[in-house]
PDB file of C-alpha atoms in Angstrom:
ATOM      1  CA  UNK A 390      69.124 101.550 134.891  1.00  0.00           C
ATOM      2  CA  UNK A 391      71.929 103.455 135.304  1.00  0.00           C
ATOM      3  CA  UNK A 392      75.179 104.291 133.745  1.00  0.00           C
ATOM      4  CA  UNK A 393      76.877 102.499 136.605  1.00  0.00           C
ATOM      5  CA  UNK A 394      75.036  98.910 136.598  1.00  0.00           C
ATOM      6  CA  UNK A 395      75.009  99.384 132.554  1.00  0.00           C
ATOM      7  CA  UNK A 396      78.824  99.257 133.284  1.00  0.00           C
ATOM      8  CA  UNK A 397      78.552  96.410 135.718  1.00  0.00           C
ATOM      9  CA  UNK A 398      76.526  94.279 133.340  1.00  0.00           C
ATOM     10  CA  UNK A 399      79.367  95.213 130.686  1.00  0.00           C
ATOM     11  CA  UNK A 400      81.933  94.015 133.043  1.00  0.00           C
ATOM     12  CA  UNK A 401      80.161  90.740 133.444  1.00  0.00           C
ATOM     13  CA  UNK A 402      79.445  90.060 129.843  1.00  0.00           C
ATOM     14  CA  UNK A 403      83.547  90.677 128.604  1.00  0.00           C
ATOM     15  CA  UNK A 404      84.396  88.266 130.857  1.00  0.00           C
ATOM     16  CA  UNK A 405      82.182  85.779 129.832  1.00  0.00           C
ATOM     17  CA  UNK A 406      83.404  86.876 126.013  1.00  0.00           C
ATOM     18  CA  UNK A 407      86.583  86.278 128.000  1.00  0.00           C
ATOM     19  CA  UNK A 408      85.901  82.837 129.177  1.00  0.00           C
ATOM     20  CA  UNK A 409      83.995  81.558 125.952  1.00  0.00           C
ATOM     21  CA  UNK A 410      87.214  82.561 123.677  1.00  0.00           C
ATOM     22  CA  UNK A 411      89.218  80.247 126.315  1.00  0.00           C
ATOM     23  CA  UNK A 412      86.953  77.184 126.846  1.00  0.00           C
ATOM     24  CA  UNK A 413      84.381  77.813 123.910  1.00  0.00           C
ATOM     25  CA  UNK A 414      85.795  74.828 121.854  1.00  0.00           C
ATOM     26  CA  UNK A 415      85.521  72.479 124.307  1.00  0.00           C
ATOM     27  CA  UNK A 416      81.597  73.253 125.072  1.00  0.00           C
ATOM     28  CA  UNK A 417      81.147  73.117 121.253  1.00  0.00           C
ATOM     29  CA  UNK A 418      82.594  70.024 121.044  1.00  0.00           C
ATOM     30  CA  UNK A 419      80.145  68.545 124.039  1.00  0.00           C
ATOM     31  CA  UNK A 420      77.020  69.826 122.185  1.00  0.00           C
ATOM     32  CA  UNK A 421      78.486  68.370 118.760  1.00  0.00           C
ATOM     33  CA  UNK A 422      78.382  65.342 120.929  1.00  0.00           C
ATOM     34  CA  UNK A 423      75.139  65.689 122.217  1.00  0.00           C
ATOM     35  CA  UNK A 424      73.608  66.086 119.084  1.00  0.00           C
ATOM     36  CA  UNK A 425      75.239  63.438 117.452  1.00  0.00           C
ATOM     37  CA  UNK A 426      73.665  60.809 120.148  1.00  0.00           C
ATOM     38  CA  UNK A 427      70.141  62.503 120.047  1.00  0.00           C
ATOM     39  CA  UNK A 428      70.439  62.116 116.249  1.00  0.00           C
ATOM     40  CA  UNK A 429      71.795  58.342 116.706  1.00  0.00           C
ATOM     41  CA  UNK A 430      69.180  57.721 118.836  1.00  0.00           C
ATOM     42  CA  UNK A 431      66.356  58.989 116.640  1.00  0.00           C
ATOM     43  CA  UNK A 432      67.965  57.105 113.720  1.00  0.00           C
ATOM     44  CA  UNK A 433      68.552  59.897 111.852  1.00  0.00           C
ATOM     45  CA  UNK A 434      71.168  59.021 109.249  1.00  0.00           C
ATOM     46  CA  UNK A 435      70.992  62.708 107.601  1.00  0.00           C
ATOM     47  CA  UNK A 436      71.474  64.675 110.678  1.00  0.00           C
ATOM     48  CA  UNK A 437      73.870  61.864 112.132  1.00  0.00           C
ATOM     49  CA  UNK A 438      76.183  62.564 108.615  1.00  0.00           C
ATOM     50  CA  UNK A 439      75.914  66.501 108.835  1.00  0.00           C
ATOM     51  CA  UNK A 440      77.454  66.406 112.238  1.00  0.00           C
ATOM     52  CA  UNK A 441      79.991  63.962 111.399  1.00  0.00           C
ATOM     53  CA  UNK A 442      81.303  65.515 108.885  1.00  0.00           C
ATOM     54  CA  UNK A 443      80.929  68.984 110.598  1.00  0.00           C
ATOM     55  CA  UNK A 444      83.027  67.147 114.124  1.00  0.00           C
ATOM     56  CA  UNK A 445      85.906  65.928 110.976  1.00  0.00           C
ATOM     57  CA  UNK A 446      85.738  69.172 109.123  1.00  0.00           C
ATOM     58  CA  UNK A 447      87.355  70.911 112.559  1.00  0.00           C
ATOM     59  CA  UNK A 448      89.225  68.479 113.486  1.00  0.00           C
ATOM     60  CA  UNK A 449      90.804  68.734 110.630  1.00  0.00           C
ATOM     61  CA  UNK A 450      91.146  72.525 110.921  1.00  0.00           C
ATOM     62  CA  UNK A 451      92.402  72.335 114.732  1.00  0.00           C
ATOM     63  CA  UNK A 452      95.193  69.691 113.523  1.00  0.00           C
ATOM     64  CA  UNK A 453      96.696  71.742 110.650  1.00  0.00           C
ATOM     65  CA  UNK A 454      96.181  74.995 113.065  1.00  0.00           C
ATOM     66  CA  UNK A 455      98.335  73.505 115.162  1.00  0.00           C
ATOM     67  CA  UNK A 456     100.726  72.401 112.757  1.00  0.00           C
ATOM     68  CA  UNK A 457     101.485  75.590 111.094  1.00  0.00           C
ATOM     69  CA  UNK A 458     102.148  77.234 114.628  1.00  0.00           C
ATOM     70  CA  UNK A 459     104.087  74.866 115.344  1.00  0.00           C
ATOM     71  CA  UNK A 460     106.326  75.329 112.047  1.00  0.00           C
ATOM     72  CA  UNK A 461     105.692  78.853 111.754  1.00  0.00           C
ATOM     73  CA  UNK A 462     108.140  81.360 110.357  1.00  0.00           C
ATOM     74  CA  UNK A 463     111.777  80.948 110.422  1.00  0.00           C
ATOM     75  CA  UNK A 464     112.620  83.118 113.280  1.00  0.00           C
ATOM     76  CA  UNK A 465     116.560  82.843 112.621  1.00  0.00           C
ATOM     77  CA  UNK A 466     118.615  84.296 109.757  1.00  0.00           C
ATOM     78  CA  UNK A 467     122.013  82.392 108.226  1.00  0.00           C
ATOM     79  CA  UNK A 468     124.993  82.890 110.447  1.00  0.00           C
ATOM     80  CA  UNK A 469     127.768  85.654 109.113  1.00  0.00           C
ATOM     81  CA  UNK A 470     130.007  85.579 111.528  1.00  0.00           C
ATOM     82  CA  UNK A 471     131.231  82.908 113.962  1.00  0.00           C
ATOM     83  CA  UNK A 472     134.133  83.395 116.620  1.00  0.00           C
ATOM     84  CA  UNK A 473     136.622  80.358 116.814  1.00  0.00           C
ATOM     85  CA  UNK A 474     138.845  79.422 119.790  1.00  0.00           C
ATOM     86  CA  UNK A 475     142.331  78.182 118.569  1.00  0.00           C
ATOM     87  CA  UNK A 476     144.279  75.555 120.420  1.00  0.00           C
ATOM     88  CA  UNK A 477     146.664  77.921 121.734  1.00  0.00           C
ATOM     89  CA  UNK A 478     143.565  80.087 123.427  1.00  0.00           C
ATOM     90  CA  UNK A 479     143.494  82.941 120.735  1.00  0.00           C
ATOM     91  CA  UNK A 480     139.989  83.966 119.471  1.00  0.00           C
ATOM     92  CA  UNK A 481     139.631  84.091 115.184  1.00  0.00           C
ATOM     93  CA  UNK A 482     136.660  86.142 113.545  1.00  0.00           C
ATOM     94  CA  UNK A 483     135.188  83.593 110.876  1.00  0.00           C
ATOM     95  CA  UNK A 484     133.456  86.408 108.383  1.00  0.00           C
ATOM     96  CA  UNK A 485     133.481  84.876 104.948  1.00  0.00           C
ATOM     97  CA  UNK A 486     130.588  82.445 104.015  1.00  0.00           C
ATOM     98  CA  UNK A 487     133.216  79.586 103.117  1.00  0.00           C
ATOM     99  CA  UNK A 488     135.261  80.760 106.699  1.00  0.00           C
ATOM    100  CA  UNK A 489     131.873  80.333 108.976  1.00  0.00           C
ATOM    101  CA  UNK A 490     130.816  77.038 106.820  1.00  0.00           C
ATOM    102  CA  UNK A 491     134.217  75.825 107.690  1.00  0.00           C
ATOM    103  CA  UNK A 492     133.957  76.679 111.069  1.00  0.00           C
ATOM    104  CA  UNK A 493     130.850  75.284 112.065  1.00  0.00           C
ATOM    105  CA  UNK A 494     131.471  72.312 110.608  1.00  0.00           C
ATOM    106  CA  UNK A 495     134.595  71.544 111.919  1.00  0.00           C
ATOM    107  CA  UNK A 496     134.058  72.721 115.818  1.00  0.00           C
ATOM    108  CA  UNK A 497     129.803  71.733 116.094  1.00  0.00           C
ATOM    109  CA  UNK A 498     129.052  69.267 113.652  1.00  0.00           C
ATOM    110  CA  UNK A 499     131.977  67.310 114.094  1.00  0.00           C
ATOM    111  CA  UNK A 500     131.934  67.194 117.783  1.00  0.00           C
ATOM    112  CA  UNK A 501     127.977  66.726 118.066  1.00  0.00           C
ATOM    113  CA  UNK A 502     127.876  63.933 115.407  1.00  0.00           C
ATOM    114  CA  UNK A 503     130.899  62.305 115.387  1.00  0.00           C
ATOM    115  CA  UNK A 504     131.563  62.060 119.277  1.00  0.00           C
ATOM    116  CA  UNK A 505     129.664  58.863 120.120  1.00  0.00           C
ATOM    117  CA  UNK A 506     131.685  57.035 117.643  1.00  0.00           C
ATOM    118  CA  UNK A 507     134.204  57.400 120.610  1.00  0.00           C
ATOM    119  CA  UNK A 508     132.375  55.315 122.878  1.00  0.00           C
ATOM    120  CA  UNK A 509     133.793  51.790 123.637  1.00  0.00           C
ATOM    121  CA  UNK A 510     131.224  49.971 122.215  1.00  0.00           C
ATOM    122  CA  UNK A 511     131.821  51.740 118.983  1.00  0.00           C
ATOM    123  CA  UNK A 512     135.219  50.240 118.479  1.00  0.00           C
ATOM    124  CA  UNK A 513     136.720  46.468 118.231  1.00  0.00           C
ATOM    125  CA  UNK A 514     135.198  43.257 118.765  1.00  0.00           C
ATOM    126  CA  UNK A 515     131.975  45.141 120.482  1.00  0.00           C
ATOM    127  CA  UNK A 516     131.076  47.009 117.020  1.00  0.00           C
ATOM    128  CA  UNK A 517     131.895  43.852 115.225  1.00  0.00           C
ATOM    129  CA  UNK A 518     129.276  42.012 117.811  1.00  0.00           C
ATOM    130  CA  UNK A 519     126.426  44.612 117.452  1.00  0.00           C
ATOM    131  CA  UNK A 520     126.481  46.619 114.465  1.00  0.00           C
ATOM    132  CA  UNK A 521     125.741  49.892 113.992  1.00  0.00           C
ATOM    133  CA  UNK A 522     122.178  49.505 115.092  1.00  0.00           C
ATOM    134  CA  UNK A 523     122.389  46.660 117.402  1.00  0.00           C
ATOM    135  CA  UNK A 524     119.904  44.448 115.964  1.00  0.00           C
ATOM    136  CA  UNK A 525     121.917  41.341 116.150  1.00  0.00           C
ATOM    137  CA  UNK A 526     121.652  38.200 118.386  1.00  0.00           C
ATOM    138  CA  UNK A 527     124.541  39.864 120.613  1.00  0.00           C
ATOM    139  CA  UNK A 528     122.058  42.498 121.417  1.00  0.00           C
ATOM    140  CA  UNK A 529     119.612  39.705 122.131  1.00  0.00           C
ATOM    141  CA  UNK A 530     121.554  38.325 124.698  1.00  0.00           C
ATOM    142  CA  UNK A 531     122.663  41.061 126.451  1.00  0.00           C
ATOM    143  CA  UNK A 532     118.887  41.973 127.273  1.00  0.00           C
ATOM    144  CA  UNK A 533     118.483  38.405 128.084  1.00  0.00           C
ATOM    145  CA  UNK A 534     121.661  38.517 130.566  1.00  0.00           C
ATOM    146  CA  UNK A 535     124.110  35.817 128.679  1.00  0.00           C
ATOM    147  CA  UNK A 536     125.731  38.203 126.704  1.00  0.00           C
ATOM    148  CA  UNK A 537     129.958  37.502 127.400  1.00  0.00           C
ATOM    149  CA  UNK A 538     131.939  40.414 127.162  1.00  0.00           C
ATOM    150  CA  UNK A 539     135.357  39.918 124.904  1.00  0.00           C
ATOM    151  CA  UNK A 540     138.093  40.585 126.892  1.00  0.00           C
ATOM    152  CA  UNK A 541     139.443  44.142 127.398  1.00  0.00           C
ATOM    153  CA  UNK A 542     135.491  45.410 127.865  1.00  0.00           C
ATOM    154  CA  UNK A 543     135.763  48.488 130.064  1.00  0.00           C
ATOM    155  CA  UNK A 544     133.487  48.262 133.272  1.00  0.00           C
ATOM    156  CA  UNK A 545     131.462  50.819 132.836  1.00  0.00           C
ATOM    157  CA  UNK A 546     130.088  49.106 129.557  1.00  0.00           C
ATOM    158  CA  UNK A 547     129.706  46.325 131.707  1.00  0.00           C
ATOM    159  CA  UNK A 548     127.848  47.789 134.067  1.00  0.00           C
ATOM    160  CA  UNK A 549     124.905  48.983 131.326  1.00  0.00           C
ATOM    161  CA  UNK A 550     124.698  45.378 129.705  1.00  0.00           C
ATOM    162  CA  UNK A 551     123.675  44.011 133.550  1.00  0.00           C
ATOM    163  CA  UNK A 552     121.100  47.201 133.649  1.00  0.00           C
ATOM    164  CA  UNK A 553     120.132  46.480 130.106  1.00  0.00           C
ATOM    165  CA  UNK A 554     119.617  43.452 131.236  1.00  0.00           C
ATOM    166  CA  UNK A 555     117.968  43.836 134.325  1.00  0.00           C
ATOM    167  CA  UNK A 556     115.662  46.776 132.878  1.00  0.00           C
ATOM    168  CA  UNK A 557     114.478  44.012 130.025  1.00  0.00           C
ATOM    169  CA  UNK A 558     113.693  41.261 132.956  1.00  0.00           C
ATOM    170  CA  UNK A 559     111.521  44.031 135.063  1.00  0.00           C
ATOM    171  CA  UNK A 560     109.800  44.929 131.487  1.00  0.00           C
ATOM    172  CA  UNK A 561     106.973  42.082 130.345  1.00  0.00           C
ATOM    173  CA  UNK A 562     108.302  40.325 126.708  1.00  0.00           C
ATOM    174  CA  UNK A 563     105.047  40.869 124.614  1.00  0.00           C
ATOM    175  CA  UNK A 564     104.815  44.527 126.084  1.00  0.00           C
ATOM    176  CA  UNK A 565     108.378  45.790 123.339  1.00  0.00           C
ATOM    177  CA  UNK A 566     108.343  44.989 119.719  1.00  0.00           C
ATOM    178  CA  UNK A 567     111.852  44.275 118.581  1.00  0.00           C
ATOM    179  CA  UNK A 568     110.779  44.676 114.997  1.00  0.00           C
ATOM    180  CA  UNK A 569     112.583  47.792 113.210  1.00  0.00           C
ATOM    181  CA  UNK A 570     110.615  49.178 110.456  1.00  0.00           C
TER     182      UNK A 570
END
């Protein structure tokens, strides 16, 4: 042979490496499976346990592999300084820790938290009707189309109760489970 096929044939083989690191799991997990059914089929409760227990052990291992990637390393460090707008347009430098906690409360937490409770259905009769969690009958009728709105109801609230309502007719009744746990 020589030195150039020797390189060809190396070519060919780091790919395959290649491929195998890619896809190798999966044809593992077919000959796992294979041998599981040849041992099932010859009744062979030894064999049939080793490869259980070997198809659990890295299953196991791929599930908290995945996990810890997933959750990883904090990639962000604490905030130490934040720039505020001011109602008259003028831009603040928030440096102190108590200055940026202050901040960040105030302008994101507030605003990302607390804005729903501006919604319509968050205020008079409506919030009285459904609750915080609208688990009451008035949310039971309004996917069942009776629900009557008080008076004053804005339209566009209106308008989702009929959608609600005509999402829950197009949706079989056995298919949701209205049970909060």
């Amino acid at each position: 042979m020589t030195v150039k096929e020797i390189n060809e044939r190396l070519e060919i083989c780091e790919k395959k490496c290649e491929y195998f690191c890619k896809h190798g799991q999966s044809y593992r997990r077919k000959h796992l499976q294979n041998r599981l059914s040849i041992a099932r089929k010859k009744r062979n409760a030894v064999a049939e346990q080793k490869i259980l227990d070997i198809i659990r052990q890295e299953k196991e291992r791929a599930f908290w592999r995945r996990l810890n990637y997933v959750m990883g390393r904090r990639s962000g460090k604490s905030v130490r300084r934040v720039q505020v707008t001011q109602a008259d347009g003028t831009i603040i430098d928030a440096t102190s820790q108590r200055a940026v906690h202050e901040a960040i409360w105030s302008n994101i937490h507030g605003k990302r938290f607390h804005l729903a409770e501006q919604a319509p259905i968050c205020k008079g009769k409506l919030r009285g009707d459904f609750g915080y969690i609208a688990n009451t009958s008035a949310a039971a009728a309004v996917l069942n189309g009776i629900y009557t709105c008080p008076e004053g109801t804005d339209e566009g609230t209106r308008d989702l109760f009929d959608e609600i309502a005509h999402l829950r007719s197009i949706v079989p009744k056995d298919s949701v489970s209205t049970t909060i746990s």
